[in-house]
Amino acid sequence: MIDNTDISVVVQGPVQALADRAMDEGITVRVLKSIRQHLPGATIILSTWEGQPVEGLDYDELVLNQDPGPNINRYKADGQPDKVNNNRQIVSTINGLKQVKTKYAMKLRSDNFLTSDNFKRLQQGFPKRGEQYRFLKERVVVNNTFTREYAKGLPVVFHACDFFYFGLTEDVIALWDFPLFQDLVYDPSKAGIEQHDGYPYYMPDCTQRLWLAALQQFDSSIGIKHLHDYSSELRRVSDYCYANNLVVGEPEVIGLGLNTKFSGNERANRTGSLITYLHHLGWQRLYRRYCDPNWKIQGDLQDWLRITSLRALLLPPKWLEGRGRLFKKVRG
């Protein structure tokens, strides 16, 4: 088992809500307490923004970053820009990770928290590796929320969650050490229609863009044109990258607590969303297929059967609806 003194936790993001980003009141205090509880002896590095109220917070090292602001990934039909916080996450994450001096590192949002140290066991629990798309020295544990196999009723690839990363420090750094995203430039000749990558299809999701940016540091040929860019070969490469570089698990499996925006009765935690995620048992099937054919899948098989049954029941109508929406969107 990994010793806690060999772990640094980079808590990245605001400690108080920004004007365009709501947060649970006092959530960062809860995050820091959860690390002390479940990883006593670990180093806490708080990587936040200049001007954030950090007085009285329990951390070991502080990184104050200049806020790069939101980045523009789309223009609506009326010409208004759609702004997202990808660059903010990249800056606060990589600048915190570059201060880590321990063998292992965790990237943790400042509005999520730990519920156990199960991620240590998972990170060490799958030793076999495949020959292709082996980019990291060891596997990195990630959360399955938004690690999607389906979106808007249709299959998707390279859709790994960006909430939580745990693994060798050099591996976690490698997955976040890439250039900031450039703002999409508005094209006046296309006024009156949406403008974004992949148009007229749905644009790639933010989680896809971040995971692909990481993978492209190792293999620049890996990529997609839009959210639903899909083929059997893209599926194989995506699954192989998951199996050979990550361990994917539900929050309760890896020991992660999510803020209220992603838990309870919120949309991300409802059945209709849960059946679209890659679950830990599903990830183990990929591990067995690409890395260790003798692996015996471990976990609650009844829960897996329930998810499989719900997929068989709920996904076909979502697929039809998604195909219809996509057809209308592409036809204009």
mmCIF file of C-alpha atoms in Angstrom:
data_model
loop_
_atom_site.group_PDB
_atom_site.id
_atom_site.type_symbol
_atom_site.label_atom_id
_atom_site.label_comp_id
_atom_site.label_asym_id
_atom_site.label_seq_id
_atom_site.Cartn_x
_atom_site.Cartn_y
_atom_site.Cartn_z
ATOM 1 C CA MET A 1 0.000 0.000 0.000
ATOM 2 C CA ILE A 2 1.205 3.512 -0.823
ATOM 3 C CA ASP A 3 2.319 5.463 2.250
ATOM 4 C CA ASN A 4 0.464 8.724 2.814
ATOM 5 C CA THR A 5 3.723 10.630 3.249
ATOM 6 C CA ASP A 6 4.474 9.795 -0.397
ATOM 7 C CA ILE A 7 1.320 11.616 -1.552
ATOM 8 C CA SER A 8 0.671 15.275 -2.301
ATOM 9 C CA VAL A 9 -2.876 16.465 -2.915
ATOM 10 C CA VAL A 10 -3.275 19.455 -5.217
ATOM 11 C CA VAL A 11 -6.564 21.127 -4.330
ATOM 12 C CA GLN A 12 -7.228 23.296 -7.377
ATOM 13 C CA GLY A 13 -9.755 25.997 -8.081
ATOM 14 C CA PRO A 14 -11.459 28.825 -6.205
ATOM 15 C CA VAL A 15 -12.029 28.581 -2.452
ATOM 16 C CA GLN A 16 -14.908 31.014 -2.717
ATOM 17 C CA ALA A 17 -17.464 31.162 -5.512
ATOM 18 C CA LEU A 18 -16.583 33.252 -8.536
ATOM 19 C CA ALA A 19 -19.260 35.426 -10.094
ATOM 20 C CA ASP A 20 -19.859 32.888 -12.866
ATOM 21 C CA ARG A 21 -19.339 29.704 -10.846
ATOM 22 C CA ALA A 22 -21.504 28.686 -7.872
ATOM 23 C CA MET A 23 -20.012 26.649 -5.004
ATOM 24 C CA ASP A 24 -21.373 24.976 -1.877
ATOM 25 C CA GLU A 25 -20.805 27.260 1.105
ATOM 26 C CA GLY A 26 -17.687 26.206 3.015
ATOM 27 C CA ILE A 27 -16.944 23.312 0.650
ATOM 28 C CA THR A 28 -13.193 23.936 0.451
ATOM 29 C CA VAL A 29 -12.886 23.741 4.249
ATOM 30 C CA ARG A 30 -14.638 20.372 4.017
ATOM 31 C CA VAL A 31 -12.268 19.268 1.234
ATOM 32 C CA LEU A 32 -9.175 20.069 3.294
ATOM 33 C CA LYS A 33 -10.574 18.355 6.403
ATOM 34 C CA SER A 34 -11.365 15.233 4.383
ATOM 35 C CA ILE A 35 -7.749 15.005 3.211
ATOM 36 C CA ARG A 36 -6.425 15.267 6.765
ATOM 37 C CA GLN A 37 -8.915 12.575 7.824
ATOM 38 C CA HIS A 38 -8.351 10.032 5.057
ATOM 39 C CA LEU A 39 -4.711 10.791 4.174
ATOM 40 C CA PRO A 40 -2.990 11.784 7.440
ATOM 41 C CA GLY A 41 0.616 12.656 6.662
ATOM 42 C CA ALA A 42 -0.024 13.685 3.071
ATOM 43 C CA THR A 43 1.020 17.122 1.815
ATOM 44 C CA ILE A 44 -1.763 19.516 0.824
ATOM 45 C CA ILE A 45 -0.997 22.063 -1.902
ATOM 46 C CA LEU A 46 -3.752 24.623 -2.404
ATOM 47 C CA SER A 47 -3.590 26.068 -5.917
ATOM 48 C CA THR A 48 -6.062 28.902 -6.227
ATOM 49 C CA TRP A 49 -6.368 32.460 -7.557
ATOM 50 C CA GLU A 50 -4.808 35.699 -6.450
ATOM 51 C CA GLY A 51 -7.290 37.552 -4.263
ATOM 52 C CA GLN A 52 -9.071 34.427 -2.975
ATOM 53 C CA PRO A 53 -9.669 34.396 0.836
ATOM 54 C CA VAL A 54 -7.212 31.715 2.014
ATOM 55 C CA GLU A 55 -6.786 32.910 5.607
ATOM 56 C CA GLY A 56 -7.442 30.143 8.139
ATOM 57 C CA LEU A 57 -7.483 27.324 5.583
ATOM 58 C CA ASP A 58 -5.569 24.148 6.476
ATOM 59 C CA TYR A 59 -2.928 23.590 3.771
ATOM 60 C CA ASP A 60 0.836 22.988 3.694
ATOM 61 C CA GLU A 61 1.756 24.954 0.585
ATOM 62 C CA LEU A 62 -0.023 27.723 -1.289
ATOM 63 C CA VAL A 63 0.109 28.529 -4.997
ATOM 64 C CA LEU A 64 -1.559 31.788 -6.037
ATOM 65 C CA ASN A 65 -2.214 31.924 -9.772
ATOM 66 C CA GLN A 66 -3.087 34.786 -12.078
ATOM 67 C CA ASP A 67 -6.585 34.107 -13.373
ATOM 68 C CA PRO A 68 -6.487 33.469 -17.150
ATOM 69 C CA GLY A 69 -10.245 33.994 -17.253
ATOM 70 C CA PRO A 70 -12.737 31.835 -19.139
ATOM 71 C CA ASN A 71 -12.075 30.706 -22.693
ATOM 72 C CA ILE A 72 -14.467 30.883 -25.649
ATOM 73 C CA ASN A 73 -15.328 27.569 -27.318
ATOM 74 C CA ARG A 74 -18.517 28.559 -29.168
ATOM 75 C CA TYR A 75 -20.542 31.470 -30.512
ATOM 76 C CA LYS A 76 -24.315 31.293 -30.365
ATOM 77 C CA ALA A 77 -26.431 32.144 -33.393
ATOM 78 C CA ASP A 78 -26.887 35.691 -32.058
ATOM 79 C CA GLY A 79 -23.106 36.146 -31.939
ATOM 80 C CA GLN A 80 -22.784 35.901 -28.152
ATOM 81 C CA PRO A 81 -19.717 33.937 -26.976
ATOM 82 C CA ASP A 82 -20.108 30.800 -24.847
ATOM 83 C CA LYS A 83 -17.425 30.869 -22.152
ATOM 84 C CA VAL A 84 -16.044 27.880 -20.211
ATOM 85 C CA ASN A 85 -13.399 27.435 -17.512
ATOM 86 C CA ASN A 86 -11.061 24.948 -19.208
ATOM 87 C CA ASN A 87 -8.024 27.223 -19.038
ATOM 88 C CA ARG A 88 -8.689 28.074 -15.408
ATOM 89 C CA GLN A 89 -8.655 24.386 -14.556
ATOM 90 C CA ILE A 90 -5.484 23.754 -16.568
ATOM 91 C CA VAL A 91 -3.594 26.652 -14.930
ATOM 92 C CA SER A 92 -4.535 25.883 -11.312
ATOM 93 C CA THR A 93 -3.925 22.165 -11.828
ATOM 94 C CA ILE A 94 -0.551 22.186 -13.582
ATOM 95 C CA ASN A 95 0.904 25.008 -11.474
ATOM 96 C CA GLY A 96 -0.008 23.097 -8.328
ATOM 97 C CA LEU A 97 1.315 19.796 -9.678
ATOM 98 C CA LYS A 98 4.659 21.365 -10.564
ATOM 99 C CA GLN A 99 5.201 22.069 -6.838
ATOM 100 C CA VAL A 100 4.772 18.405 -5.865
ATOM 101 C CA LYS A 101 7.885 16.736 -4.456
ATOM 102 C CA THR A 102 6.388 13.359 -3.498
ATOM 103 C CA LYS A 103 6.234 10.196 -5.607
ATOM 104 C CA TYR A 104 2.430 10.253 -5.923
ATOM 105 C CA ALA A 105 0.039 13.105 -6.571
ATOM 106 C CA MET A 106 -3.676 13.751 -6.607
ATOM 107 C CA LYS A 107 -5.545 16.406 -8.538
ATOM 108 C CA LEU A 108 -8.714 17.279 -6.591
ATOM 109 C CA ARG A 109 -11.241 20.016 -7.305
ATOM 110 C CA SER A 110 -11.708 22.541 -4.506
ATOM 111 C CA ASP A 111 -15.417 21.640 -4.378
ATOM 112 C CA ASN A 112 -15.093 17.827 -4.123
ATOM 113 C CA PHE A 113 -13.814 15.856 -1.144
ATOM 114 C CA LEU A 114 -12.475 12.461 -0.059
ATOM 115 C CA THR A 115 -14.606 9.765 1.582
ATOM 116 C CA SER A 116 -11.914 7.041 1.804
ATOM 117 C CA ASP A 117 -8.441 6.146 0.517
ATOM 118 C CA ASN A 118 -9.700 3.363 -1.744
ATOM 119 C CA PHE A 119 -7.979 4.997 -4.719
ATOM 120 C CA LYS A 120 -4.615 3.819 -3.355
ATOM 121 C CA ARG A 121 -5.649 0.168 -3.602
ATOM 122 C CA LEU A 122 -7.153 0.667 -7.046
ATOM 123 C CA GLN A 123 -4.061 2.415 -8.386
ATOM 124 C CA GLN A 124 -1.905 -0.553 -7.389
ATOM 125 C CA GLY A 125 -4.478 -3.273 -8.116
ATOM 126 C CA PHE A 126 -4.175 -3.730 -11.887
ATOM 127 C CA PRO A 127 -0.525 -4.505 -12.731
ATOM 128 C CA LYS A 128 -0.826 -5.945 -16.256
ATOM 129 C CA ARG A 129 -0.432 -3.669 -19.276
ATOM 130 C CA GLY A 130 -1.190 -4.002 -22.965
ATOM 131 C CA GLU A 131 1.319 -3.245 -25.715
ATOM 132 C CA GLN A 132 -0.502 -0.415 -27.487
ATOM 133 C CA TYR A 133 -1.323 3.104 -26.273
ATOM 134 C CA ARG A 134 0.712 2.657 -23.112
ATOM 135 C CA PHE A 135 1.541 6.273 -22.383
ATOM 136 C CA LEU A 136 2.064 6.329 -18.600
ATOM 137 C CA LYS A 137 4.445 4.492 -16.264
ATOM 138 C CA GLU A 138 1.537 3.457 -14.013
ATOM 139 C CA ARG A 139 -2.224 3.815 -14.145
ATOM 140 C CA VAL A 140 -4.027 6.931 -12.963
ATOM 141 C CA VAL A 141 -7.327 6.608 -11.066
ATOM 142 C CA VAL A 142 -10.201 8.771 -12.341
ATOM 143 C CA ASN A 143 -13.854 9.251 -11.467
ATOM 144 C CA ASN A 144 -16.538 7.778 -13.733
ATOM 145 C CA THR A 145 -18.941 10.726 -13.476
ATOM 146 C CA PHE A 146 -18.991 12.151 -17.025
ATOM 147 C CA THR A 147 -16.639 9.396 -18.229
ATOM 148 C CA ARG A 148 -19.314 8.736 -20.788
ATOM 149 C CA GLU A 149 -19.991 5.896 -23.178
ATOM 150 C CA TYR A 150 -23.126 7.675 -24.429
ATOM 151 C CA ALA A 151 -24.151 11.319 -24.764
ATOM 152 C CA LYS A 152 -27.499 12.615 -26.055
ATOM 153 C CA GLY A 153 -28.459 8.983 -26.651
ATOM 154 C CA LEU A 154 -25.531 8.209 -28.974
ATOM 155 C CA PRO A 155 -22.158 6.516 -28.356
ATOM 156 C CA VAL A 156 -19.120 8.695 -27.700
ATOM 157 C CA VAL A 157 -15.386 8.102 -27.293
ATOM 158 C CA PHE A 158 -12.486 9.750 -25.394
ATOM 159 C CA HIS A 159 -14.895 11.197 -22.816
ATOM 160 C CA ALA A 160 -12.904 10.874 -19.555
ATOM 161 C CA CYS A 161 -13.829 12.838 -16.410
ATOM 162 C CA ASP A 162 -11.504 15.642 -15.269
ATOM 163 C CA PHE A 163 -12.627 15.847 -11.602
ATOM 164 C CA PHE A 164 -10.061 13.595 -9.915
ATOM 165 C CA TYR A 165 -6.684 12.119 -10.886
ATOM 166 C CA PHE A 166 -4.445 9.983 -8.664
ATOM 167 C CA GLY A 167 -1.201 8.290 -9.667
ATOM 168 C CA LEU A 168 2.530 8.768 -10.040
ATOM 169 C CA THR A 169 3.325 12.469 -9.945
ATOM 170 C CA GLU A 170 5.082 12.340 -13.314
ATOM 171 C CA ASP A 171 2.044 10.630 -14.852
ATOM 172 C CA VAL A 172 -0.499 13.072 -13.450
ATOM 173 C CA ILE A 173 1.677 15.978 -14.611
ATOM 174 C CA ALA A 174 1.912 14.425 -18.077
ATOM 175 C CA LEU A 175 -1.886 14.388 -18.308
ATOM 176 C CA TRP A 176 -2.152 18.116 -17.552
ATOM 177 C CA ASP A 177 0.974 19.635 -19.075
ATOM 178 C CA PHE A 178 -0.371 20.922 -22.386
ATOM 179 C CA PRO A 179 -1.005 24.397 -23.877
ATOM 180 C CA LEU A 180 -4.007 26.483 -22.913
ATOM 181 C CA PHE A 181 -6.946 26.374 -25.304
ATOM 182 C CA GLN A 182 -7.153 29.238 -27.751
ATOM 183 C CA ASP A 183 -10.369 31.265 -27.985
ATOM 184 C CA LEU A 184 -12.495 30.461 -31.000
ATOM 185 C CA VAL A 185 -12.300 33.383 -33.425
ATOM 186 C CA TYR A 186 -15.656 34.779 -34.525
ATOM 187 C CA ASP A 187 -16.298 34.616 -38.282
ATOM 188 C CA PRO A 188 -18.592 37.488 -39.428
ATOM 189 C CA SER A 189 -19.332 35.645 -42.675
ATOM 190 C CA LYS A 190 -21.138 32.975 -40.624
ATOM 191 C CA ALA A 191 -23.310 35.426 -38.659
ATOM 192 C CA GLY A 192 -26.713 34.012 -37.761
ATOM 193 C CA ILE A 193 -25.567 30.429 -37.167
ATOM 194 C CA GLU A 194 -23.705 28.711 -34.354
ATOM 195 C CA GLN A 195 -19.944 28.661 -34.657
ATOM 196 C CA HIS A 196 -17.876 25.939 -33.001
ATOM 197 C CA ASP A 197 -15.591 22.998 -33.729
ATOM 198 C CA GLY A 198 -17.438 20.200 -35.486
ATOM 199 C CA TYR A 199 -20.323 22.344 -36.764
ATOM 200 C CA PRO A 200 -23.017 21.405 -37.840
ATOM 201 C CA TYR A 201 -22.597 18.418 -35.503
ATOM 202 C CA TYR A 202 -22.426 18.893 -31.731
ATOM 203 C CA MET A 203 -19.081 20.288 -30.625
ATOM 204 C CA PRO A 204 -16.738 18.063 -28.590
ATOM 205 C CA ASP A 205 -17.488 18.080 -24.864
ATOM 206 C CA CYS A 206 -15.091 19.849 -22.484
ATOM 207 C CA THR A 207 -14.097 16.506 -20.940
ATOM 208 C CA GLN A 208 -13.270 15.157 -24.399
ATOM 209 C CA ARG A 209 -11.151 18.200 -25.204
ATOM 210 C CA LEU A 210 -9.126 17.906 -21.983
ATOM 211 C CA TRP A 211 -8.553 14.135 -22.245
ATOM 212 C CA LEU A 212 -7.645 14.382 -25.933
ATOM 213 C CA ALA A 213 -5.233 17.259 -25.240
ATOM 214 C CA ALA A 214 -3.471 14.948 -22.772
ATOM 215 C CA LEU A 215 -3.369 11.977 -25.154
ATOM 216 C CA GLN A 216 -2.131 14.107 -28.043
ATOM 217 C CA GLN A 217 1.048 14.877 -26.091
ATOM 218 C CA PHE A 218 1.895 11.197 -26.688
ATOM 219 C CA ASP A 219 0.196 10.506 -30.026
ATOM 220 C CA SER A 220 -0.823 13.472 -32.160
ATOM 221 C CA SER A 221 -2.892 11.247 -34.479
ATOM 222 C CA ILE A 222 -5.527 10.661 -31.788
ATOM 223 C CA GLY A 223 -8.525 12.946 -32.236
ATOM 224 C CA ILE A 224 -12.175 13.429 -33.108
ATOM 225 C CA LYS A 225 -14.025 15.929 -35.266
ATOM 226 C CA HIS A 226 -17.141 16.390 -33.106
ATOM 227 C CA LEU A 227 -18.956 15.014 -30.060
ATOM 228 C CA HIS A 228 -20.360 11.958 -31.867
ATOM 229 C CA ASP A 229 -17.412 11.219 -34.141
ATOM 230 C CA TYR A 230 -17.470 7.443 -33.876
ATOM 231 C CA SER A 231 -16.209 4.294 -35.576
ATOM 232 C CA SER A 232 -15.222 0.813 -34.443
ATOM 233 C CA GLU A 233 -11.556 1.857 -34.656
ATOM 234 C CA LEU A 234 -12.094 5.031 -32.613
ATOM 235 C CA ARG A 235 -13.949 2.929 -30.044
ATOM 236 C CA ARG A 236 -11.059 0.454 -29.876
ATOM 237 C CA VAL A 237 -8.435 3.187 -29.427
ATOM 238 C CA SER A 238 -10.518 5.015 -26.831
ATOM 239 C CA ASP A 239 -11.160 1.827 -24.842
ATOM 240 C CA TYR A 240 -7.519 0.787 -25.093
ATOM 241 C CA CYS A 241 -6.418 4.177 -23.732
ATOM 242 C CA TYR A 242 -8.842 3.797 -20.818
ATOM 243 C CA ALA A 243 -7.712 0.231 -20.093
ATOM 244 C CA ASN A 244 -3.971 0.801 -20.387
ATOM 245 C CA ASN A 245 -3.587 4.176 -18.664
ATOM 246 C CA LEU A 246 -6.483 4.628 -16.223
ATOM 247 C CA VAL A 247 -8.539 2.944 -13.540
ATOM 248 C CA VAL A 248 -12.124 4.189 -13.813
ATOM 249 C CA GLY A 249 -14.510 3.911 -10.864
ATOM 250 C CA GLU A 250 -17.670 5.374 -9.397
ATOM 251 C CA PRO A 251 -17.177 8.040 -6.692
ATOM 252 C CA GLU A 252 -18.011 5.558 -3.928
ATOM 253 C CA VAL A 253 -15.582 3.013 -5.410
ATOM 254 C CA ILE A 254 -12.581 5.343 -5.537
ATOM 255 C CA GLY A 255 -13.440 7.282 -2.345
ATOM 256 C CA LEU A 256 -14.641 10.593 -3.744
ATOM 257 C CA GLY A 257 -17.448 12.847 -2.559
ATOM 258 C CA LEU A 258 -19.067 15.201 -5.055
ATOM 259 C CA ASN A 259 -20.521 18.628 -4.396
ATOM 260 C CA THR A 260 -24.301 19.036 -4.514
ATOM 261 C CA LYS A 261 -24.239 20.062 -8.180
ATOM 262 C CA PHE A 262 -23.278 16.491 -9.134
ATOM 263 C CA SER A 263 -24.863 14.397 -6.363
ATOM 264 C CA GLY A 264 -28.213 13.666 -4.710
ATOM 265 C CA ASN A 265 -31.091 14.235 -7.104
ATOM 266 C CA GLU A 266 -29.127 16.411 -9.507
ATOM 267 C CA ARG A 267 -29.180 15.506 -13.178
ATOM 268 C CA ALA A 268 -25.630 14.096 -13.229
ATOM 269 C CA ASN A 269 -26.608 11.560 -10.559
ATOM 270 C CA ARG A 270 -29.970 10.450 -11.949
ATOM 271 C CA THR A 271 -30.534 7.067 -13.568
ATOM 272 C CA GLY A 272 -30.705 8.552 -17.059
ATOM 273 C CA SER A 273 -27.166 9.894 -16.642
ATOM 274 C CA LEU A 274 -25.692 7.030 -14.595
ATOM 275 C CA ILE A 275 -26.394 4.500 -17.355
ATOM 276 C CA THR A 276 -24.314 6.563 -19.794
ATOM 277 C CA TYR A 277 -21.126 6.377 -17.675
ATOM 278 C CA LEU A 278 -18.321 3.812 -17.843
ATOM 279 C CA HIS A 279 -18.676 1.934 -14.552
ATOM 280 C CA HIS A 280 -15.858 0.189 -12.690
ATOM 281 C CA LEU A 281 -17.093 -3.270 -13.680
ATOM 282 C CA GLY A 282 -17.292 -2.103 -17.275
ATOM 283 C CA TRP A 283 -13.740 -0.748 -17.040
ATOM 284 C CA GLN A 284 -12.602 -4.121 -15.675
ATOM 285 C CA ARG A 285 -14.001 -5.756 -18.794
ATOM 286 C CA LEU A 286 -11.779 -3.457 -20.862
ATOM 287 C CA TYR A 287 -8.818 -4.317 -18.620
ATOM 288 C CA ARG A 288 -9.461 -8.024 -19.187
ATOM 289 C CA ARG A 289 -9.840 -7.540 -22.954
ATOM 290 C CA TYR A 290 -6.730 -5.437 -23.542
ATOM 291 C CA CYS A 291 -4.387 -6.150 -20.620
ATOM 292 C CA ASP A 292 -5.070 -9.325 -18.630
ATOM 293 C CA PRO A 293 -7.262 -12.049 -20.217
ATOM 294 C CA ASN A 294 -7.156 -14.019 -16.953
ATOM 295 C CA TRP A 295 -8.595 -11.212 -14.830
ATOM 296 C CA LYS A 296 -11.680 -12.177 -12.809
ATOM 297 C CA ILE A 297 -14.049 -9.226 -12.598
ATOM 298 C CA GLN A 298 -14.643 -8.107 -9.014
ATOM 299 C CA GLY A 299 -17.571 -6.142 -7.632
ATOM 300 C CA ASP A 300 -21.328 -6.107 -7.313
ATOM 301 C CA LEU A 301 -22.465 -8.119 -10.337
ATOM 302 C CA GLN A 302 -26.115 -7.538 -9.434
ATOM 303 C CA ASP A 303 -25.553 -3.808 -9.739
ATOM 304 C CA TRP A 304 -23.868 -4.339 -13.092
ATOM 305 C CA LEU A 305 -26.834 -6.438 -14.280
ATOM 306 C CA ARG A 306 -29.169 -3.663 -13.140
ATOM 307 C CA ILE A 307 -27.212 -1.058 -15.117
ATOM 308 C CA THR A 308 -27.112 -3.341 -18.161
ATOM 309 C CA SER A 309 -30.863 -3.953 -17.967
ATOM 310 C CA LEU A 310 -31.601 -0.241 -17.626
ATOM 311 C CA ARG A 311 -29.390 0.472 -20.618
ATOM 312 C CA ALA A 312 -31.284 -2.077 -22.695
ATOM 313 C CA LEU A 313 -34.573 -0.465 -21.640
ATOM 314 C CA LEU A 314 -33.744 3.250 -21.691
ATOM 315 C CA LEU A 315 -31.025 3.746 -24.303
ATOM 316 C CA PRO A 316 -32.913 2.648 -27.473
ATOM 317 C CA PRO A 317 -35.510 5.452 -27.238
ATOM 318 C CA LYS A 318 -32.721 7.906 -26.318
ATOM 319 C CA TRP A 319 -30.787 6.674 -29.365
ATOM 320 C CA LEU A 320 -33.759 7.294 -31.641
ATOM 321 C CA GLU A 321 -34.310 10.729 -30.124
ATOM 322 C CA GLY A 322 -30.614 11.547 -30.422
ATOM 323 C CA ARG A 323 -30.467 10.447 -34.034
ATOM 324 C CA GLY A 324 -33.497 12.591 -34.799
ATOM 325 C CA ARG A 325 -32.032 15.668 -33.144
ATOM 326 C CA LEU A 326 -28.716 15.158 -34.895
ATOM 327 C CA PHE A 327 -30.420 14.710 -38.280
ATOM 328 C CA LYS A 328 -32.323 17.977 -37.843
ATOM 329 C CA LYS A 329 -29.194 19.770 -36.651
ATOM 330 C CA VAL A 330 -27.095 18.617 -39.607
ATOM 331 C CA ARG A 331 -29.854 19.305 -42.122
ATOM 332 C CA GLY A 332 -30.254 22.796 -40.660
#
